[in-house]
Short mmCIF file of C-alpha atoms and ligand atoms in Angstrom, two decimals:
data_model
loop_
_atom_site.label_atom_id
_atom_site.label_comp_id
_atom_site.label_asym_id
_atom_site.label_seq_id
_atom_site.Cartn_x
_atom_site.Cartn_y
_atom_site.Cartn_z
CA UNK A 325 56.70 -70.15 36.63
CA UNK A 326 54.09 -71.13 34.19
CA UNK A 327 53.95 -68.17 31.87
CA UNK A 328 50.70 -67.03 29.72
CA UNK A 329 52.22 -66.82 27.23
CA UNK A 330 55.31 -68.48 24.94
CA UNK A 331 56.73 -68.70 21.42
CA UNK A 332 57.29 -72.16 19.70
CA UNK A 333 60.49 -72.06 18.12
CA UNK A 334 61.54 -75.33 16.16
CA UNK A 335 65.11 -76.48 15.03
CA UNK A 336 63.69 -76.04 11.38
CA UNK A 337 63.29 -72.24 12.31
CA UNK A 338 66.37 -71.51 13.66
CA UNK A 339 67.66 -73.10 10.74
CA UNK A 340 65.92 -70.54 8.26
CA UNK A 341 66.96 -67.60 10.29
CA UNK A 342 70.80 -69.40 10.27
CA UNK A 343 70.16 -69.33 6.26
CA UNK A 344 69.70 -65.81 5.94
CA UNK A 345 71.96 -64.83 8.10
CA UNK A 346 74.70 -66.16 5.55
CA UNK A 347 73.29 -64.71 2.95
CA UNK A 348 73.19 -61.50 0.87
CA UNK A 349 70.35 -60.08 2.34
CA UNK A 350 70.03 -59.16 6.04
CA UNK A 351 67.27 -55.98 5.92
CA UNK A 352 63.85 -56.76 3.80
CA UNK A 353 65.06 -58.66 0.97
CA UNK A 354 63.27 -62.41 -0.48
CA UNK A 355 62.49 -63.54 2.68
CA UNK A 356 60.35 -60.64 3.53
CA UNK A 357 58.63 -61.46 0.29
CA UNK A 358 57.95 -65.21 1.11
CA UNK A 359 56.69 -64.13 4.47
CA UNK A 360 54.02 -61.80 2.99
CA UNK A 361 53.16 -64.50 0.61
CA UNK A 362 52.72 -66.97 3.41
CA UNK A 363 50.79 -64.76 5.27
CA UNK A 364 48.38 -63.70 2.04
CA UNK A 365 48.00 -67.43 1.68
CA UNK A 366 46.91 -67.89 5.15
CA UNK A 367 44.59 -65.73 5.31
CA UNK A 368 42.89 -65.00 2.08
CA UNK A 369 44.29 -61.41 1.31
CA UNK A 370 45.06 -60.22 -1.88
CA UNK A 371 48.30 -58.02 -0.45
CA UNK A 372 50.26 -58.16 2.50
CA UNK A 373 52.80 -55.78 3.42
CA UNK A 374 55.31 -56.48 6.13
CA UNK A 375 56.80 -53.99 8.55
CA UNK A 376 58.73 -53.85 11.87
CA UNK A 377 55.56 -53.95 14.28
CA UNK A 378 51.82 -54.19 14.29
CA UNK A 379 52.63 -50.81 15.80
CA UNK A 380 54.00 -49.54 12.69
CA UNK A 381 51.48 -51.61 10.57
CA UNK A 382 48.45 -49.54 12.27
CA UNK A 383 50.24 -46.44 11.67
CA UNK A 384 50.89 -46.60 8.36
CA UNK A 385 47.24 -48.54 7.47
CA UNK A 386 45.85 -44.91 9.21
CA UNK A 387 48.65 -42.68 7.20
CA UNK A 388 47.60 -44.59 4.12
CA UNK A 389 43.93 -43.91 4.34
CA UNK A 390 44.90 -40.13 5.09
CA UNK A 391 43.89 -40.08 8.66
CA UNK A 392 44.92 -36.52 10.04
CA UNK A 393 44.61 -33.69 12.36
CA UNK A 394 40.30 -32.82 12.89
CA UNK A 395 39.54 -36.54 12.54
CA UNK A 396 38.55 -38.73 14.65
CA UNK A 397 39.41 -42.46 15.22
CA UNK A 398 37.11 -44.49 17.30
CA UNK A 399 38.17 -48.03 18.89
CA UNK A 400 37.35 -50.33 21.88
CA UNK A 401 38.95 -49.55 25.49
CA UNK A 402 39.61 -53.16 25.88
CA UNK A 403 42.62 -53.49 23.59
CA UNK A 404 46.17 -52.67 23.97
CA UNK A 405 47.71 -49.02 23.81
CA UNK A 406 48.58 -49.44 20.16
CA UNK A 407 45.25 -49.84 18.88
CA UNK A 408 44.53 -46.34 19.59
CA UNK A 409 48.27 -44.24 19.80
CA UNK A 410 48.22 -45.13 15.54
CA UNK A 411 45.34 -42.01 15.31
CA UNK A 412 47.57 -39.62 17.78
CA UNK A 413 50.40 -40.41 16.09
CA UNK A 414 48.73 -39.15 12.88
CA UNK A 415 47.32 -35.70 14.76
CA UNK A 416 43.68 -36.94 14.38
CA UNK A 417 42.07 -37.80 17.95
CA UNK A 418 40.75 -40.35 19.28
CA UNK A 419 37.21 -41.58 21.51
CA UNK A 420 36.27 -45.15 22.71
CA UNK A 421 33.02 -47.23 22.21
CA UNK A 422 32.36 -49.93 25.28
CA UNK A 423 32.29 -53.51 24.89
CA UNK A 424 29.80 -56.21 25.10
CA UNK A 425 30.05 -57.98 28.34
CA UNK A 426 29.72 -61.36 26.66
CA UNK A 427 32.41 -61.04 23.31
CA UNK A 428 34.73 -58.54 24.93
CA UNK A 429 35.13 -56.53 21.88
CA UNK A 430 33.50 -53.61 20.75
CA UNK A 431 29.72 -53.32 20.90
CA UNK A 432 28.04 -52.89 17.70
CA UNK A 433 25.03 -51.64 19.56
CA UNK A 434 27.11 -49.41 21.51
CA UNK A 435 28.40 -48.24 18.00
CA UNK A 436 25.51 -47.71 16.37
CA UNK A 437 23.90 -45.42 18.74
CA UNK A 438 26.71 -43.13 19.17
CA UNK A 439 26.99 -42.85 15.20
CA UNK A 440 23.28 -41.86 15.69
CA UNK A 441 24.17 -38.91 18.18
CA UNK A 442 27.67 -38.45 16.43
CA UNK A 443 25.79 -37.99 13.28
CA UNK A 444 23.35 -35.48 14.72
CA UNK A 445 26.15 -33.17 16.32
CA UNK A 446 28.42 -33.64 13.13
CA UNK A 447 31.21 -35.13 14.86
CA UNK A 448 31.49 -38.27 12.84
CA UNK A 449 34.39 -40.68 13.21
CA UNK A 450 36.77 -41.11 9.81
CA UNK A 451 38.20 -44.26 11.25
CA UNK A 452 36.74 -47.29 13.04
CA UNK A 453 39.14 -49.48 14.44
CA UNK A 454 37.92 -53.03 15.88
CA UNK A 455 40.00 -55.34 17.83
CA UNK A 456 39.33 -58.75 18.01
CA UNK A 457 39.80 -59.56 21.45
CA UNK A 458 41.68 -62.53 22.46
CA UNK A 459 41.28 -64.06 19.07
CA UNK A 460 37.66 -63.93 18.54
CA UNK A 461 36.21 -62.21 15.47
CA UNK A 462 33.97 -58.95 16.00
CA UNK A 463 30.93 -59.33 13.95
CA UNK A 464 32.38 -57.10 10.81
CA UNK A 465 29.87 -57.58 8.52
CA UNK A 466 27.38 -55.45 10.86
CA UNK A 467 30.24 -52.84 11.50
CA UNK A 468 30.90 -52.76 7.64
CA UNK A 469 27.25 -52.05 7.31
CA UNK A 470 27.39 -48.95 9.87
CA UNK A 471 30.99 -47.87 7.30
CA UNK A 472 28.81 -48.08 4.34
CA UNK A 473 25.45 -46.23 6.29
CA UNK A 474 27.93 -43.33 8.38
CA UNK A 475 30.90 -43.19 5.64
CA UNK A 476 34.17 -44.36 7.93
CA UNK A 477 37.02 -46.40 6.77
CA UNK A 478 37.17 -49.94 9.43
CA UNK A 479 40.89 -51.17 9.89
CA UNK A 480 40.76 -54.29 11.82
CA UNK A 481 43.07 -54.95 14.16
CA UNK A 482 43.81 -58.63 14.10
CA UNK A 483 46.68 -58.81 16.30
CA UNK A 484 45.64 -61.64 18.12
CA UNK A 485 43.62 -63.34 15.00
CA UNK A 486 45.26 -64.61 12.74
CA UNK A 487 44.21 -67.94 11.40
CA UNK A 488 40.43 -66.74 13.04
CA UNK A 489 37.78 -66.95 10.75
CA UNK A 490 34.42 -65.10 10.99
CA UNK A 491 31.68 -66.61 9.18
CA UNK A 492 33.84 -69.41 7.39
CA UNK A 493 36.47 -66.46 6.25
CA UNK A 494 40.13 -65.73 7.77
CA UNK A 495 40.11 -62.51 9.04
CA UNK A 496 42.44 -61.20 6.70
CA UNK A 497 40.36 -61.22 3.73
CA UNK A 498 39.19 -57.42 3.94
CA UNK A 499 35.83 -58.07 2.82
CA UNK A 500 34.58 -56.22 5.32
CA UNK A 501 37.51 -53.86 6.00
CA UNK A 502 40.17 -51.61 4.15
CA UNK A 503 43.09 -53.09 6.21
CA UNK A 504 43.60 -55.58 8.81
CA UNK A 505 46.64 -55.24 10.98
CA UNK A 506 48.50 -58.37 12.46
CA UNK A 507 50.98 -58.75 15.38
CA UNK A 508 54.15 -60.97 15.16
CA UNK A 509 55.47 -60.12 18.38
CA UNK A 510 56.25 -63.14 20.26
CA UNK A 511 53.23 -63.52 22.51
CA UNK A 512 51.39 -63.70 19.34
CA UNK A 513 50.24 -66.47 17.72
CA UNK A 514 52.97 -66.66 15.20
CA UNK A 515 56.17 -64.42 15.92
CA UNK A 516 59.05 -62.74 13.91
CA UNK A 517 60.63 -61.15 17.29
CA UNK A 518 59.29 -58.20 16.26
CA UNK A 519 56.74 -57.67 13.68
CA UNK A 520 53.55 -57.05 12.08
CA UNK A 521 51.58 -57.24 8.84
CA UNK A 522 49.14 -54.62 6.99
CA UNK A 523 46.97 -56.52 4.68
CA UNK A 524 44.45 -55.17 2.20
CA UNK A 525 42.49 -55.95 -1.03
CA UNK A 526 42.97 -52.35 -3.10
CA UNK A 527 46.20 -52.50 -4.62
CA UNK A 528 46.48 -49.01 -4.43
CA UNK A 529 46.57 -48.94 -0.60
CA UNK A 530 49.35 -51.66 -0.63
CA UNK A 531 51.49 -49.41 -2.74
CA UNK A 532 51.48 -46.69 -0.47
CA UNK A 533 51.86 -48.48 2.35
CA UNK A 534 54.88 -50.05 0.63
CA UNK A 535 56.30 -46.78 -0.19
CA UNK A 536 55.83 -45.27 3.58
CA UNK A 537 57.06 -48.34 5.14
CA UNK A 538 60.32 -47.05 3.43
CA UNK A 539 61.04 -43.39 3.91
CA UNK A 540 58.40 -42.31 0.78
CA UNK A 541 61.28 -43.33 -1.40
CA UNK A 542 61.31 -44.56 -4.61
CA UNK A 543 62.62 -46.13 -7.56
CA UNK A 544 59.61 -46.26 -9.90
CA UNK A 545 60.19 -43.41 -12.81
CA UNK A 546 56.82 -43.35 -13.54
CA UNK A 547 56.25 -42.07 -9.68
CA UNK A 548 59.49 -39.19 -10.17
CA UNK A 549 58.75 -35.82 -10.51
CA UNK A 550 61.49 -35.80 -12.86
CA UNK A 551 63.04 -37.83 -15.57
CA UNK A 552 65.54 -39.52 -14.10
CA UNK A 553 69.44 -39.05 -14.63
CA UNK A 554 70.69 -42.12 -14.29
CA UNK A 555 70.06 -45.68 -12.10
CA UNK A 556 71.92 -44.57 -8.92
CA UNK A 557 69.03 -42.06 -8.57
CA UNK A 558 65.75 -42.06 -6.57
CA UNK A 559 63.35 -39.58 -5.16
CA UNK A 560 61.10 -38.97 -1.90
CA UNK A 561 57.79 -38.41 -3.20
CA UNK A 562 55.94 -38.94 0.67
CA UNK A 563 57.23 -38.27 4.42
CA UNK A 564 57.68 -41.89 5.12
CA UNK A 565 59.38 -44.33 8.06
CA UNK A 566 62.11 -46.69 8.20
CA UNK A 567 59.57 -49.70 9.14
CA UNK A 568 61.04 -52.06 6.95
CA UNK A 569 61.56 -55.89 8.89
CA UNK A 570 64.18 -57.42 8.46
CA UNK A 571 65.06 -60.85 6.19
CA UNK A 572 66.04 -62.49 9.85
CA UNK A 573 62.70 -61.77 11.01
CA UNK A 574 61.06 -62.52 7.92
CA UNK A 575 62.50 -66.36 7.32
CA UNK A 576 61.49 -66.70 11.11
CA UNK A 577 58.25 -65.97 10.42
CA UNK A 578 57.20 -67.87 7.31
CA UNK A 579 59.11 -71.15 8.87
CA UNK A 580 56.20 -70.65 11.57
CA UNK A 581 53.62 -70.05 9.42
CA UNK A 582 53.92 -73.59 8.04
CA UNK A 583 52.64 -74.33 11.41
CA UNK A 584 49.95 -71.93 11.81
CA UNK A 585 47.20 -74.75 11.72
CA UNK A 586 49.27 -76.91 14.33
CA UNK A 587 49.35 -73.75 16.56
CA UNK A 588 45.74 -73.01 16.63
CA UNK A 589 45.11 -76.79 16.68
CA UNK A 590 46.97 -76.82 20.09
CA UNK A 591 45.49 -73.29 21.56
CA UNK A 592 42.01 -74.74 20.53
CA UNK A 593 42.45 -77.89 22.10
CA UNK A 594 43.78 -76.09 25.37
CA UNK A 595 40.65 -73.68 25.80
CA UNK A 596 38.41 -76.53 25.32
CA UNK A 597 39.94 -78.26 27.70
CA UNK A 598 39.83 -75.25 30.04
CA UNK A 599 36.29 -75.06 29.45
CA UNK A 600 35.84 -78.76 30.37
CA UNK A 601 38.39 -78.72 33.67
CA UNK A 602 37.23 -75.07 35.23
CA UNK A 603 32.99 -75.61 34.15
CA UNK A 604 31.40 -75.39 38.00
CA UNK A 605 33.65 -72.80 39.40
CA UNK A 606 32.11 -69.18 39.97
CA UNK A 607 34.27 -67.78 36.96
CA UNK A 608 32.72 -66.27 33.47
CA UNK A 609 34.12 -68.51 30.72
CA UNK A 610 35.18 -67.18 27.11
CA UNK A 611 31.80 -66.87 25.11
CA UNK A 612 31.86 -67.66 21.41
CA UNK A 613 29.28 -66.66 18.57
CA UNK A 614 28.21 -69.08 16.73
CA UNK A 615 29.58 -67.37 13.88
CA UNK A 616 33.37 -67.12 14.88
CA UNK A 617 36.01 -69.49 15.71
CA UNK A 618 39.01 -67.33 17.34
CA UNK A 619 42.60 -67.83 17.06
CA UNK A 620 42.40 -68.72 21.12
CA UNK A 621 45.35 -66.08 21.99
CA UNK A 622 44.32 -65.70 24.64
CA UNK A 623 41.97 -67.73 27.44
CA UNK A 624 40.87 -65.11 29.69
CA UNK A 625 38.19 -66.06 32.95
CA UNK A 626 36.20 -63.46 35.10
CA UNK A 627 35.91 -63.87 39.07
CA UNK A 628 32.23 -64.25 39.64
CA UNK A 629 30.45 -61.76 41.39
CA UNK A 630 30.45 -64.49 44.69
CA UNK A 631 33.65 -65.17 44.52
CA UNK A 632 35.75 -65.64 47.86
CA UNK A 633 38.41 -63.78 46.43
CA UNK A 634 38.86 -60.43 44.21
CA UNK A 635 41.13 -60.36 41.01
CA UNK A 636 43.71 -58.99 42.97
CA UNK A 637 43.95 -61.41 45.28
CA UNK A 638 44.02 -64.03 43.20
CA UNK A 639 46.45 -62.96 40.77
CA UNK A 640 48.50 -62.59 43.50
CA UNK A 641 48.02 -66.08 45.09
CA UNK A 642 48.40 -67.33 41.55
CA UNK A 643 51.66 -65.75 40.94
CA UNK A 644 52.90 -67.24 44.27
CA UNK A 645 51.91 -70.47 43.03
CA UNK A 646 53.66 -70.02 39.94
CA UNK A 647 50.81 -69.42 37.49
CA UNK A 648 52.11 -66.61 35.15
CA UNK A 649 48.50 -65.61 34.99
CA UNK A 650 48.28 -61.75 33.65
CA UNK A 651 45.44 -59.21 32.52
CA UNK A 652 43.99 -58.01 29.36
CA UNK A 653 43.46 -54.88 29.30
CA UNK A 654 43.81 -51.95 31.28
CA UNK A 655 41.12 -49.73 29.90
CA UNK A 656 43.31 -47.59 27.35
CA UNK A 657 41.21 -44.47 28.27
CA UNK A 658 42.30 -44.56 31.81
CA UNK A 659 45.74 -44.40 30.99
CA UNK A 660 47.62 -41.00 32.22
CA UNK A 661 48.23 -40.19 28.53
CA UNK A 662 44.69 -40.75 27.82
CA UNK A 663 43.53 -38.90 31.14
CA UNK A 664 45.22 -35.85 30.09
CA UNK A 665 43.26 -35.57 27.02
CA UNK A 666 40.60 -35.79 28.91
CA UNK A 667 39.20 -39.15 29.64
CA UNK A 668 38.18 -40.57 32.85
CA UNK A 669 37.51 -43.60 34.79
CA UNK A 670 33.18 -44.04 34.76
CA UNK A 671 33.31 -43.51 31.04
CA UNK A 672 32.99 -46.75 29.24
CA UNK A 673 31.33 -48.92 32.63
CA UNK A 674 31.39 -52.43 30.46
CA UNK A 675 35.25 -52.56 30.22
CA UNK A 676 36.04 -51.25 33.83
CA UNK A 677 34.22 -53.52 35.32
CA UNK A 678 35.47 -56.61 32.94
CA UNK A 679 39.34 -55.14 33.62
CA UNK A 680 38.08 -55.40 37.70
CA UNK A 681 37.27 -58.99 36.94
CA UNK A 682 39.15 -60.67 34.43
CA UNK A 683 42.49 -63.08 34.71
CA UNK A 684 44.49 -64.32 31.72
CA UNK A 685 45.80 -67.48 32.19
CA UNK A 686 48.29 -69.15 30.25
CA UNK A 687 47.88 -70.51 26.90
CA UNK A 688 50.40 -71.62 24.29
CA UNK A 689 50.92 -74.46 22.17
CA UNK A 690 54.10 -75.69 24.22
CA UNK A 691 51.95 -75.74 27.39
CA UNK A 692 51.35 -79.54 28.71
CA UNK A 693 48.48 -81.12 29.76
CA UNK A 694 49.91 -81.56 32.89
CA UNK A 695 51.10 -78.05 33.61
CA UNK A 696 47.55 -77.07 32.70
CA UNK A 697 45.45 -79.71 35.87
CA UNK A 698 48.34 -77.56 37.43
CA UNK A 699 46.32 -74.08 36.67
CA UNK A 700 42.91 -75.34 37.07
CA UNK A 701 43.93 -77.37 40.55
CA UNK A 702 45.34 -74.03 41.82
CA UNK A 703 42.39 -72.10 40.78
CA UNK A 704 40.11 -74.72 42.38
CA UNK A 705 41.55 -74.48 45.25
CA UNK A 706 41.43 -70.50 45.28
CA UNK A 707 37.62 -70.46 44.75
CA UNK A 708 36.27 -73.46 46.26
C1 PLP B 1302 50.28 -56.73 20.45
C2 PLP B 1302 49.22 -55.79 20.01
C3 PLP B 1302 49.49 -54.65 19.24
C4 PLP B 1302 50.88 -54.18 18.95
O1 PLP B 1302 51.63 -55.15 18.33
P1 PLP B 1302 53.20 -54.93 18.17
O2 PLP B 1302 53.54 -55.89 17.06
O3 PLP B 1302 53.80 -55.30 19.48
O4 PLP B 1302 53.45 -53.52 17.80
C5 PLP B 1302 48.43 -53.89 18.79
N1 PLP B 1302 47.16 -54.21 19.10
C6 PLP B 1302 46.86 -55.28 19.85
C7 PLP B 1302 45.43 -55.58 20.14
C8 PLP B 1302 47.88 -56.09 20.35
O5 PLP B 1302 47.58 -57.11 21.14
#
């Protein structure tokens, strides 16, 4: 089976994880640090602050920014679970805005007009959250413009974007948002096993997002509520989280980011060629602004309205054929968990009917040319 998607791990890597693994440090230690300061590097933020998950990255980014119970947390259906649980988690609740049908992320129209009602019935949101689908940038400078215009803090979550860049920028830099949130899992484009990144320009954020990434402990006397005794002693000053990474995952992760550019060098000459090899068949291609150059995580088509066969069908013929070909996403608001708080199917119409359509197919930098004419012939061959 050809999956969708697959980690690159070198001999160099393995190496660096091998390294730390004989050394003093195991949990976050100096190769958590050089990870964060690869990462900063990469993307043109001032602070990064590692943790065990982009998970745990998005929860503390909305514990940081005091997100809590009567607010309200806005994000796109068309994302993964995560992007929205961070708000529950914090006791604040959470409502969807529907996508364009041509980016896949969030609309901005869609967003403006229901700040415009939300404004009128005073049931503003606190927190916008935008996703950038499949690698490509949402257009952040509008959506910081709406922040600045409706009040809300914007934490981006970049999970699939990192080494994107939205109007000759990484994402990463936080010009237009408080904190952007990064994945390291190992479907991502760089991976730690198990990972993820907060980044952020206001020191002050960093800090505390330091300090809850590690119970709400520390060291620092001039943070104590009391002088302290002696140097065994420390205090909890916040009710933080063990979502520390570890060094292993760490020296992992900054061995791959030294190939960062080779990886999206690879996933953007794969979804060029897909452009190239599936152009003429009834499927919707990935659309990209002129203004964005994704990260490619993903390449995902939609089945024409024609087509001879449904998205169903043809995942399933696909998978018999061997093409680990998945989907991206199941509307988050039609989950159970999201039904019982109320949501429905018919609410946000762009993203259900994308979901009904739409077909991942695999893309990763190990994938060869060859295995790739072997996707688009068994496609072909589905549709025409
Ligand atoms: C993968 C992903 C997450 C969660 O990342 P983890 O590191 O697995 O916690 C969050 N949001 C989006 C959009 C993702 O794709």
């Amino acid at each position: 089976m050809i999956p969708y998607g697959r980690q690159d791990v070198s001999a160099e890597d393995i190496a660096e994880v091998v390294a730390v693994l004989q050394s003093d440090f195991l949990t976050q230690g100096p190769a958590v640090e050089r990870f964060e300061a690869a990462v900063a590097e990469a993307c043109g933020a001032r602070h990064a602050v590692a943790v065990n998950s982009a998970t745990s990255a998005l929860h503390l980014a909305c514990r940081a920014l005091d997100l809590g119970p009567g607010d309200r947390l806005w994000t796109t259906p068309n994302t993964f679970v995560a992007s929205a649980n961070c708000a529950l988690y914090c006791g604040a609740s959470v409502d969807f805005v529907d996508i364009d049908a041509r980016t896949l992320n969030l609309s901005v129209d869609v967003l403006a007009d229901k700040l415009d009602k939300a404004e009128r019935d005073g049931r503003l949101p606190k927190f916008v959250v935008p996703v950038h689908f499949a690698g490509q940038p949402c257009d952040m400078a509008a959506i910081a413009d709406l922040a600045r215009r409706y009040g809300f803090r914007v934490v981006e979550d970049a999970s699939h974007a990192i080494g994107a860049r939205y109007r000759g920028e990484p994402v990463g830099t936080g010009r237009h948002a408080d904190i952007t949130v990064f994945s390291f899992h190992p479907v991502k484009i760089v991976t730690t096993g198990e990972g993820g990144v907060a980044a952020t320009p206001d020191a002050a954020l960093a800090e505390r997002m330091r300090l809850l990434r590690s119970h709400g402990i520390t060291r620092d006397a001039a943070r104590m509520a009391s002088a302290s005794p002696g140097p065994w002693y420390y205090e909890q000053v916040e009710l933080g989280y063990n979502y520390r990474m570890t060094d292993i995952q760490a020296a992992l992760g900054a061995s791959q980011m030294r190939r960062l550019d080779t990886f999206l060098e690879r996933r953007r000459t794969l979804a060029a060629r897909y452009d190239r090899l599936l152009a003429g068949l009834p499927l919707q291609l990935p659309h990209q602004e002129a203004w964005a150059a994704s990260a490619w995580h993903l390449y995902v088509v939609q089945l024409a309205d024609g087509a001879r066969v449904t998205r169903d069908e043809s995942f399933a013929r696909l998978r018999e054929a061997g093409i680990g070909v998945n989907v991206h996403y199941i509307p988050v608001h039609t989950q159970p968990w999201y039904r019982r708080l109320g949501f429905d199917w018919g609410q946000f119409p762009v993203a259900e009917a994308y979901y009904r359509r739409a077909l991942s197919l695999p893309l990763y930098p190990g994938l060869g040319e060859a295995e790739q004419d072997q996707v688009v012939e068994a496609l072909r061959r589905l549709l025409s």
